[in-house]
mmCIF file of C-alpha atoms and ligand atoms in Angstrom:
data_model
loop_
_atom_site.group_PDB
_atom_site.id
_atom_site.type_symbol
_atom_site.label_atom_id
_atom_site.label_comp_id
_atom_site.label_asym_id
_atom_site.label_seq_id
_atom_site.Cartn_x
_atom_site.Cartn_y
_atom_site.Cartn_z
ATOM 1 C CA MET G 112 -2.414 -5.772 40.115
ATOM 2 C CA THR G 113 -2.929 -3.543 43.140
ATOM 3 C CA PHE G 114 -6.582 -3.070 44.012
ATOM 4 C CA THR G 115 -7.322 0.494 42.904
ATOM 5 C CA THR G 116 -10.661 2.178 43.240
ATOM 6 C CA ARG G 117 -11.954 5.729 43.050
ATOM 7 C CA PHE G 118 -14.684 8.082 44.120
ATOM 8 C CA ALA G 119 -15.655 10.388 41.262
ATOM 9 C CA PRO G 120 -18.081 13.157 42.238
ATOM 10 C CA SER G 121 -19.144 16.067 40.072
ATOM 11 C CA PRO G 122 -18.716 19.453 41.777
ATOM 12 C CA THR G 123 -22.232 20.569 40.958
ATOM 13 C CA GLY G 124 -23.801 20.483 44.406
ATOM 14 C CA PRO G 125 -23.273 19.313 47.974
ATOM 15 C CA LEU G 126 -22.237 15.754 48.755
ATOM 16 C CA HIS G 127 -25.024 13.955 50.575
ATOM 17 C CA LEU G 128 -25.358 10.722 52.505
ATOM 18 C CA GLY G 129 -25.449 8.681 49.284
ATOM 19 C CA HIS G 130 -22.058 10.057 48.285
ATOM 20 C CA ALA G 131 -20.706 9.465 51.777
ATOM 21 C CA TYR G 132 -21.745 5.814 51.575
ATOM 22 C CA SER G 133 -20.141 5.334 48.147
ATOM 23 C CA ALA G 134 -16.890 7.034 49.138
ATOM 24 C CA LEU G 135 -16.607 5.281 52.510
ATOM 25 C CA LEU G 136 -17.363 1.886 50.995
ATOM 26 C CA ALA G 137 -14.733 2.373 48.283
ATOM 27 C CA SER G 138 -12.151 3.572 50.780
ATOM 28 C CA ASP G 139 -12.939 0.695 53.202
ATOM 29 C CA MET G 140 -12.570 -1.822 50.371
ATOM 30 C CA ALA G 141 -9.231 -0.338 49.352
ATOM 31 C CA LYS G 142 -8.001 -0.586 52.946
ATOM 32 C CA GLN G 143 -9.133 -4.191 53.302
ATOM 33 C CA GLN G 144 -7.307 -5.082 50.089
ATOM 34 C CA ASN G 145 -4.191 -3.061 50.886
ATOM 35 C CA GLY G 146 -5.045 -1.087 47.800
ATOM 36 C CA GLN G 147 -5.454 2.495 46.723
ATOM 37 C CA PHE G 148 -8.372 4.879 46.948
ATOM 38 C CA LEU G 149 -8.327 7.735 44.426
ATOM 39 C CA LEU G 150 -10.443 10.833 44.108
ATOM 40 C CA ARG G 151 -11.406 12.200 40.700
ATOM 41 C CA ILE G 152 -13.309 15.384 39.971
ATOM 42 C CA GLU G 153 -15.821 14.903 37.154
ATOM 43 C CA ASP G 154 -16.201 18.489 36.008
ATOM 44 C CA ILE G 155 -16.689 18.323 32.236
ATOM 45 C CA ASP G 156 -19.970 20.172 32.607
ATOM 46 C CA GLN G 157 -18.341 23.548 33.140
ATOM 47 C CA SER G 158 -21.701 25.300 33.066
ATOM 48 C CA ARG G 159 -22.609 23.573 36.345
ATOM 49 C CA ALA G 160 -19.257 22.878 38.020
ATOM 50 C CA ARG G 161 -18.190 25.363 40.728
ATOM 51 C CA ALA G 162 -14.824 25.730 42.459
ATOM 52 C CA SER G 163 -16.683 26.208 45.737
ATOM 53 C CA TRP G 164 -18.402 22.812 45.396
ATOM 54 C CA GLU G 165 -15.041 21.233 44.626
ATOM 55 C CA GLY G 166 -13.613 22.803 47.786
ATOM 56 C CA GLN G 167 -16.553 21.483 49.771
ATOM 57 C CA ILE G 168 -15.931 17.953 48.409
ATOM 58 C CA TYR G 169 -12.333 18.004 49.723
ATOM 59 C CA GLU G 170 -13.506 19.363 53.044
ATOM 60 C CA ASP G 171 -16.336 16.869 53.551
ATOM 61 C CA LEU G 172 -14.272 13.848 52.532
ATOM 62 C CA THR G 173 -11.352 14.877 54.734
ATOM 63 C CA TRP G 174 -13.733 15.351 57.649
ATOM 64 C CA LEU G 175 -15.084 11.838 57.003
ATOM 65 C CA GLY G 176 -11.529 10.577 57.482
ATOM 66 C CA LEU G 177 -10.707 9.805 53.848
ATOM 67 C CA THR G 178 -7.314 10.373 52.270
ATOM 68 C CA TRP G 179 -6.205 10.145 48.662
ATOM 69 C CA PRO G 180 -3.097 10.849 46.610
ATOM 70 C CA THR G 181 -2.677 14.293 45.073
ATOM 71 C CA PRO G 182 -2.794 15.921 42.602
ATOM 72 C CA VAL G 183 -6.366 14.892 42.006
ATOM 73 C CA LEU G 184 -7.323 14.160 38.413
ATOM 74 C CA ARG G 185 -9.810 16.674 37.022
ATOM 75 C CA GLN G 186 -11.694 15.826 33.883
ATOM 76 C CA SER G 187 -11.688 19.401 32.618
ATOM 77 C CA ASP G 188 -7.886 19.064 32.199
ATOM 78 C CA ARG G 189 -8.203 16.009 30.004
ATOM 79 C CA LEU G 190 -10.260 16.974 26.979
ATOM 80 C CA PRO G 191 -7.457 16.034 24.520
ATOM 81 C CA ARG G 192 -7.446 12.479 25.942
ATOM 82 C CA TYR G 193 -11.195 12.166 25.384
ATOM 83 C CA ARG G 194 -10.864 13.638 21.903
ATOM 84 C CA ALA G 195 -8.235 10.985 21.046
ATOM 85 C CA ALA G 196 -10.586 8.213 22.198
ATOM 86 C CA LEU G 197 -13.417 9.719 20.169
ATOM 87 C CA GLU G 198 -11.193 9.791 17.093
ATOM 88 C CA ARG G 199 -10.567 6.081 17.429
ATOM 89 C CA LEU G 200 -14.303 5.479 17.410
ATOM 90 C CA ASN G 201 -14.700 7.867 14.456
ATOM 91 C CA ALA G 202 -12.041 5.942 12.557
ATOM 92 C CA ARG G 203 -14.020 2.756 13.064
ATOM 93 C CA GLY G 204 -17.078 4.428 11.542
ATOM 94 C CA LEU G 205 -19.108 4.139 14.739
ATOM 95 C CA THR G 206 -20.023 7.751 15.414
ATOM 96 C CA TYR G 207 -22.282 10.371 13.914
ATOM 97 C CA PRO G 208 -23.193 13.981 14.620
ATOM 98 C CA CYS G 209 -26.719 14.589 15.837
ATOM 99 C CA ARG G 210 -28.553 17.906 15.754
ATOM 100 C CA CYS G 211 -31.806 16.788 17.345
ATOM 101 C CA ASN G 212 -32.995 18.636 20.390
ATOM 102 C CA ARG G 213 -35.237 17.181 23.058
ATOM 103 C CA SER G 214 -38.491 17.962 21.284
ATOM 104 C CA ASP G 215 -37.204 16.605 17.926
ATOM 105 C CA ILE G 216 -36.446 13.345 19.724
ATOM 106 C CA GLU G 217 -39.832 13.218 21.398
ATOM 107 C CA LEU G 218 -41.583 13.871 18.128
ATOM 108 C CA ALA G 219 -39.594 11.263 16.197
ATOM 109 C CA ALA G 220 -40.021 8.694 18.954
ATOM 110 C CA GLY G 221 -43.785 8.870 18.415
ATOM 111 C CA ALA G 222 -46.423 7.380 20.651
ATOM 112 C CA PRO G 223 -45.249 4.792 23.195
ATOM 113 C CA GLN G 224 -45.725 1.198 22.070
ATOM 114 C CA GLU G 225 -46.442 -1.660 24.343
ATOM 115 C CA GLY G 226 -43.326 -3.569 25.393
ATOM 116 C CA VAL G 227 -40.941 -1.118 23.680
ATOM 117 C CA PRO G 228 -38.764 0.729 26.199
ATOM 118 C CA GLN G 229 -38.873 4.501 25.883
ATOM 119 C CA PHE G 230 -36.149 5.483 28.314
ATOM 120 C CA GLY G 231 -32.634 4.185 28.844
ATOM 121 C CA PRO G 232 -29.788 5.211 31.161
ATOM 122 C CA ASP G 233 -29.350 8.443 29.186
ATOM 123 C CA GLY G 234 -32.981 9.445 29.058
ATOM 124 C CA ARG G 235 -35.202 8.959 26.039
ATOM 125 C CA ILE G 236 -33.864 6.280 23.687
ATOM 126 C CA TYR G 237 -32.671 7.980 20.549
ATOM 127 C CA PRO G 238 -34.882 7.127 17.534
ATOM 128 C CA GLY G 239 -31.981 7.337 15.058
ATOM 129 C CA THR G 240 -33.014 10.386 13.016
ATOM 130 C CA CYS G 241 -29.411 11.528 12.333
ATOM 131 C CA ARG G 242 -27.847 8.066 12.119
ATOM 132 C CA GLN G 243 -27.035 8.373 8.429
ATOM 133 C CA ARG G 244 -25.080 11.612 8.834
ATOM 134 C CA GLY G 245 -21.308 11.429 8.464
ATOM 135 C CA MET G 246 -18.764 12.996 10.832
ATOM 136 C CA ALA G 247 -17.698 15.364 8.021
ATOM 137 C CA GLU G 248 -21.091 17.053 8.413
ATOM 138 C CA ALA G 249 -20.610 17.710 12.161
ATOM 139 C CA GLY G 250 -21.625 21.251 13.091
ATOM 140 C CA PRO G 251 -20.488 23.205 16.179
ATOM 141 C CA ASN G 252 -23.798 22.643 17.964
ATOM 142 C CA ASP G 253 -24.115 18.940 17.244
ATOM 143 C CA VAL G 254 -23.674 16.198 19.791
ATOM 144 C CA ILE G 255 -21.765 13.069 18.774
ATOM 145 C CA ARG G 256 -23.496 9.724 19.200
ATOM 146 C CA LEU G 257 -22.355 6.118 19.131
ATOM 147 C CA ASN G 258 -24.087 3.897 16.590
ATOM 148 C CA MET G 259 -24.805 1.100 19.046
ATOM 149 C CA ALA G 260 -25.898 -1.567 16.557
ATOM 150 C CA ALA G 261 -22.826 -0.988 14.374
ATOM 151 C CA ALA G 262 -20.583 -0.955 17.455
ATOM 152 C CA LEU G 263 -21.881 -4.289 18.684
ATOM 153 C CA GLN G 264 -21.163 -5.869 15.323
ATOM 154 C CA GLN G 265 -17.478 -5.106 15.892
ATOM 155 C CA ILE G 266 -17.356 -6.657 19.357
ATOM 156 C CA HIS G 267 -16.738 -10.281 20.079
ATOM 157 C CA GLN G 268 -17.733 -10.759 23.661
ATOM 158 C CA LEU G 269 -19.371 -8.530 26.214
ATOM 159 C CA ALA G 270 -19.192 -9.322 29.885
ATOM 160 C CA PHE G 271 -18.058 -7.893 33.165
ATOM 161 C CA PHE G 272 -17.484 -9.182 36.639
ATOM 162 C CA GLU G 273 -19.804 -7.962 39.359
ATOM 163 C CA THR G 274 -18.803 -8.334 42.995
ATOM 164 C CA SER G 275 -21.933 -7.217 44.833
ATOM 165 C CA GLN G 276 -23.642 -9.827 46.957
ATOM 166 C CA ASP G 277 -27.012 -9.892 45.221
ATOM 167 C CA LEU G 278 -25.734 -9.775 41.622
ATOM 168 C CA GLY G 279 -22.319 -11.342 42.121
ATOM 169 C CA GLY G 280 -20.557 -13.122 39.281
ATOM 170 C CA ARG G 281 -20.007 -12.796 35.585
ATOM 171 C CA ILE G 282 -22.639 -10.711 33.810
ATOM 172 C CA SER G 283 -22.991 -11.168 30.068
ATOM 173 C CA LEU G 284 -24.514 -8.290 28.169
ATOM 174 C CA GLU G 285 -27.345 -8.788 25.745
ATOM 175 C CA ARG G 286 -27.026 -7.189 22.349
ATOM 176 C CA ASP G 287 -30.779 -6.734 21.838
ATOM 177 C CA HIS G 288 -31.075 -5.021 25.192
ATOM 178 C CA LEU G 289 -28.221 -2.671 24.342
ATOM 179 C CA VAL G 290 -29.708 -1.715 20.986
ATOM 180 C CA GLN G 291 -33.313 -1.396 22.116
ATOM 181 C CA ALA G 292 -33.124 -0.297 25.732
ATOM 182 C CA VAL G 293 -29.889 1.722 25.707
ATOM 183 C CA GLY G 294 -29.446 2.829 22.095
ATOM 184 C CA ASP G 295 -27.205 5.418 20.483
ATOM 185 C CA ILE G 296 -25.740 7.092 23.538
ATOM 186 C CA ILE G 297 -23.983 10.463 23.503
ATOM 187 C CA LEU G 298 -20.185 10.477 23.370
ATOM 188 C CA VAL G 299 -19.757 14.231 23.165
ATOM 189 C CA ARG G 300 -22.298 16.582 24.675
ATOM 190 C CA ARG G 301 -22.982 20.052 23.365
ATOM 191 C CA ASN G 302 -20.316 22.508 24.598
ATOM 192 C CA MET G 303 -18.601 19.884 26.749
ATOM 193 C CA GLY G 304 -16.021 18.166 24.524
ATOM 194 C CA SER G 305 -16.935 14.780 25.990
ATOM 195 C CA SER G 306 -19.624 12.965 27.937
ATOM 196 C CA TYR G 307 -19.769 11.166 31.250
ATOM 197 C CA HIS G 308 -19.525 7.752 29.534
ATOM 198 C CA LEU G 309 -16.544 8.519 27.328
ATOM 199 C CA SER G 310 -14.595 10.336 30.057
ATOM 200 C CA VAL G 311 -15.178 7.717 32.693
ATOM 201 C CA VAL G 312 -13.867 4.785 30.641
ATOM 202 C CA VAL G 313 -10.791 6.715 29.517
ATOM 203 C CA ASP G 314 -10.051 7.862 33.072
ATOM 204 C CA ASP G 315 -10.662 4.502 34.724
ATOM 205 C CA ALA G 316 -8.186 2.944 32.291
ATOM 206 C CA ASP G 317 -5.588 5.733 32.620
ATOM 207 C CA GLN G 318 -5.796 5.632 36.401
ATOM 208 C CA GLY G 319 -5.435 1.843 36.527
ATOM 209 C CA ILE G 320 -8.792 1.373 38.256
ATOM 210 C CA THR G 321 -9.261 -2.328 39.005
ATOM 211 C CA ASP G 322 -12.512 -1.970 40.945
ATOM 212 C CA VAL G 323 -15.330 0.496 40.413
ATOM 213 C CA VAL G 324 -17.584 1.056 43.413
ATOM 214 C CA ARG G 325 -20.783 2.865 42.416
ATOM 215 C CA GLY G 326 -24.500 3.003 43.097
ATOM 216 C CA ALA G 327 -26.928 0.449 41.669
ATOM 217 C CA ASP G 328 -28.529 3.325 39.720
ATOM 218 C CA LEU G 329 -25.494 3.216 37.412
ATOM 219 C CA PHE G 330 -25.873 -0.469 36.544
ATOM 220 C CA GLU G 331 -27.229 0.301 33.062
ATOM 221 C CA SER G 332 -24.493 2.878 32.489
ATOM 222 C CA THR G 333 -21.919 0.232 33.356
ATOM 223 C CA GLN G 334 -23.105 -1.704 30.321
ATOM 224 C CA ILE G 335 -22.315 1.300 28.136
ATOM 225 C CA HIS G 336 -18.890 1.510 29.739
ATOM 226 C CA VAL G 337 -18.173 -2.147 29.002
ATOM 227 C CA VAL G 338 -19.115 -1.584 25.336
ATOM 228 C CA LEU G 339 -16.762 1.417 25.139
ATOM 229 C CA GLN G 340 -13.968 -0.507 26.864
ATOM 230 C CA ALA G 341 -14.301 -3.260 24.268
ATOM 231 C CA LEU G 342 -14.238 -0.760 21.379
ATOM 232 C CA LEU G 343 -11.258 1.142 22.779
ATOM 233 C CA ASP G 344 -9.303 -1.975 23.865
ATOM 234 C CA LEU G 345 -9.369 -0.906 27.498
ATOM 235 C CA PRO G 346 -9.333 -3.259 30.469
ATOM 236 C CA VAL G 347 -12.702 -3.958 32.111
ATOM 237 C CA PRO G 348 -12.545 -3.327 35.865
ATOM 238 C CA ARG G 349 -14.540 -5.365 38.380
ATOM 239 C CA TYR G 350 -17.754 -3.589 39.274
ATOM 240 C CA HIS G 351 -19.405 -3.321 42.643
ATOM 241 C CA HIS G 352 -22.891 -1.781 42.433
ATOM 242 C CA HIS G 353 -23.986 -0.906 45.923
ATOM 243 C CA ARG G 354 -27.449 -0.292 47.355
ATOM 244 C CA LEU G 355 -28.759 3.257 47.282
ATOM 245 C CA ILE G 356 -29.296 5.451 50.287
ATOM 246 C CA ARG G 357 -32.898 6.613 50.301
ATOM 247 C CA ASP G 358 -34.831 9.293 52.103
ATOM 248 C CA PRO G 359 -37.542 8.340 54.630
ATOM 249 C CA GLN G 360 -40.077 8.230 51.761
ATOM 250 C CA GLY G 361 -37.923 5.674 49.957
ATOM 251 C CA LYS G 362 -36.765 8.096 47.265
ATOM 252 C CA ARG G 363 -33.153 7.989 46.083
ATOM 253 C CA LEU G 364 -31.191 11.011 47.282
ATOM 254 C CA ALA G 365 -30.304 13.582 44.644
ATOM 255 C CA LYS G 366 -27.957 16.572 44.572
ATOM 256 C CA ARG G 367 -30.828 18.878 45.411
ATOM 257 C CA ASP G 368 -31.500 17.003 48.649
ATOM 258 C CA ASP G 369 -29.646 19.572 50.685
ATOM 259 C CA ALA G 370 -31.381 18.269 53.782
ATOM 260 C CA ARG G 371 -29.139 15.197 53.567
ATOM 261 C CA ALA G 372 -25.955 17.131 52.774
ATOM 262 C CA ILE G 373 -22.923 16.010 54.750
ATOM 263 C CA ALA G 374 -22.163 19.678 55.467
ATOM 264 C CA LYS G 375 -25.570 20.045 57.103
ATOM 265 C CA TYR G 376 -25.007 17.058 59.387
ATOM 266 C CA ARG G 377 -21.591 18.484 60.270
ATOM 267 C CA ALA G 378 -23.079 21.867 61.091
ATOM 268 C CA GLU G 379 -25.590 20.154 63.357
ATOM 269 C CA GLY G 380 -22.783 18.508 65.317
ATOM 270 C CA ALA G 381 -22.758 14.983 63.855
ATOM 271 C CA SER G 382 -19.487 13.052 63.981
ATOM 272 C CA PRO G 383 -17.972 11.070 61.088
ATOM 273 C CA GLN G 384 -18.924 7.944 63.044
ATOM 274 C CA ASP G 385 -22.552 9.134 63.099
ATOM 275 C CA ILE G 386 -22.467 9.387 59.298
ATOM 276 C CA ARG G 387 -21.096 5.863 59.024
ATOM 277 C CA ALA G 388 -23.903 4.632 61.237
ATOM 278 C CA LEU G 389 -26.528 6.560 59.248
ATOM 279 C CA VAL G 390 -25.500 4.818 56.023
ATOM 280 C CA GLY G 391 -25.244 1.413 57.652
ATOM 281 C CA LEU G 392 -21.465 1.048 57.954
ATOM 282 C CA ASP G 393 -19.822 0.230 61.273
HETATM 283 N N1 LIG E 410 -19.654 11.576 38.459
HETATM 284 C C1 LIG E 410 -20.417 10.368 38.586
HETATM 285 C C2 LIG E 410 -21.451 10.568 39.692
HETATM 286 O O1 LIG E 410 -21.335 11.496 40.461
HETATM 287 C C3 LIG E 410 -19.456 9.229 38.839
HETATM 288 C C4 LIG E 410 -20.012 7.909 39.134
HETATM 289 C C5 LIG E 410 -19.193 6.741 38.572
HETATM 290 O O2 LIG E 410 -18.740 6.800 37.439
HETATM 291 O O3 LIG E 410 -18.987 5.761 39.282
HETATM 292 O O4 LIG E 410 -22.421 9.847 39.807
#
C-alpha cells in the first residue's frame, strides 16, 4: 500500500510553528517513502471555523513549499458519512445520549480521590450519569457518548504500531486505562453532527491513510481512535507521535500563540528554510 499521510488542521486560528513542524515532517516522510501527503480541513466546529483561516492555511503551507492533491477534503461536507458510522455504533448498543453540562459533570464527579484520574484526553472523565439512557430518548441538545466499558467487551484485541523513536513498536492498549482514564468519550458534540474522534477515524479510513503523523499531545486520543477503528472494522494506520514545539518557557504552543504564527514570521521576513531550522528540521 502506498504510504499516505495527512495534515489535518482546524481553520480556527493561525497556524503556528507547531503546525509547521507537523506538516513538514509528514510531507518529508511522504517524500522519503515515495508516498502521498494529503491536506484535510477539520471544520466540523462551524461556530469557530472561518473561511479566512482556511485561506491562510493554504497560503502558509504553500509558502512553506508543501503541495497536496485537490480538492481538499473538508469535514463539514461529510456529516452523512459520520452519521452512518454513528448508526453502526448505535446498532451495536454502544451509544447513549447525554444531557449533562459541564457543571452537572463536575458535581457528579464529586471530590477528587487519590489515585483516581479526573481528566482524560477529552477533559473531565464522564461519571456516567446518563449511561442508562437509550438512543430513543435522544433530545436535540444532547451529545452522544460511547459506552467505553461495553465497547471494550465487544473488541478482541487492541493494539497499534508506533513508529516514533522513543516509543517505537507495537503498543497494546489497556482496558482498565481506557475505562478509568479515558471513559465515555463524545461521538457527537452539541450542534456539530460529529466529534473530532469519530470524524478522524472515518476520514483516515476513507482517505486510505497508512501513516498518521501527529503531536505527542494526541497520544491518548490515538487510543480512542484505535477503539473506534476496531468497532467500525476500519484499518489501523501506523502512528508517529512527534515531539511538541514549545515556547521559550517550555509551554506547548496553542492556537492563541499568535506570536509564533507562521504568518508573523513571514511578515518579519523569515524564509521557509528559517522555519525549518526553527523547528529543528534541516
Ligand atoms: N484537527 C486536529 C488538530 O488540529 C488534527 C490532528 C490529528 O488528528 O492528527 O490537532
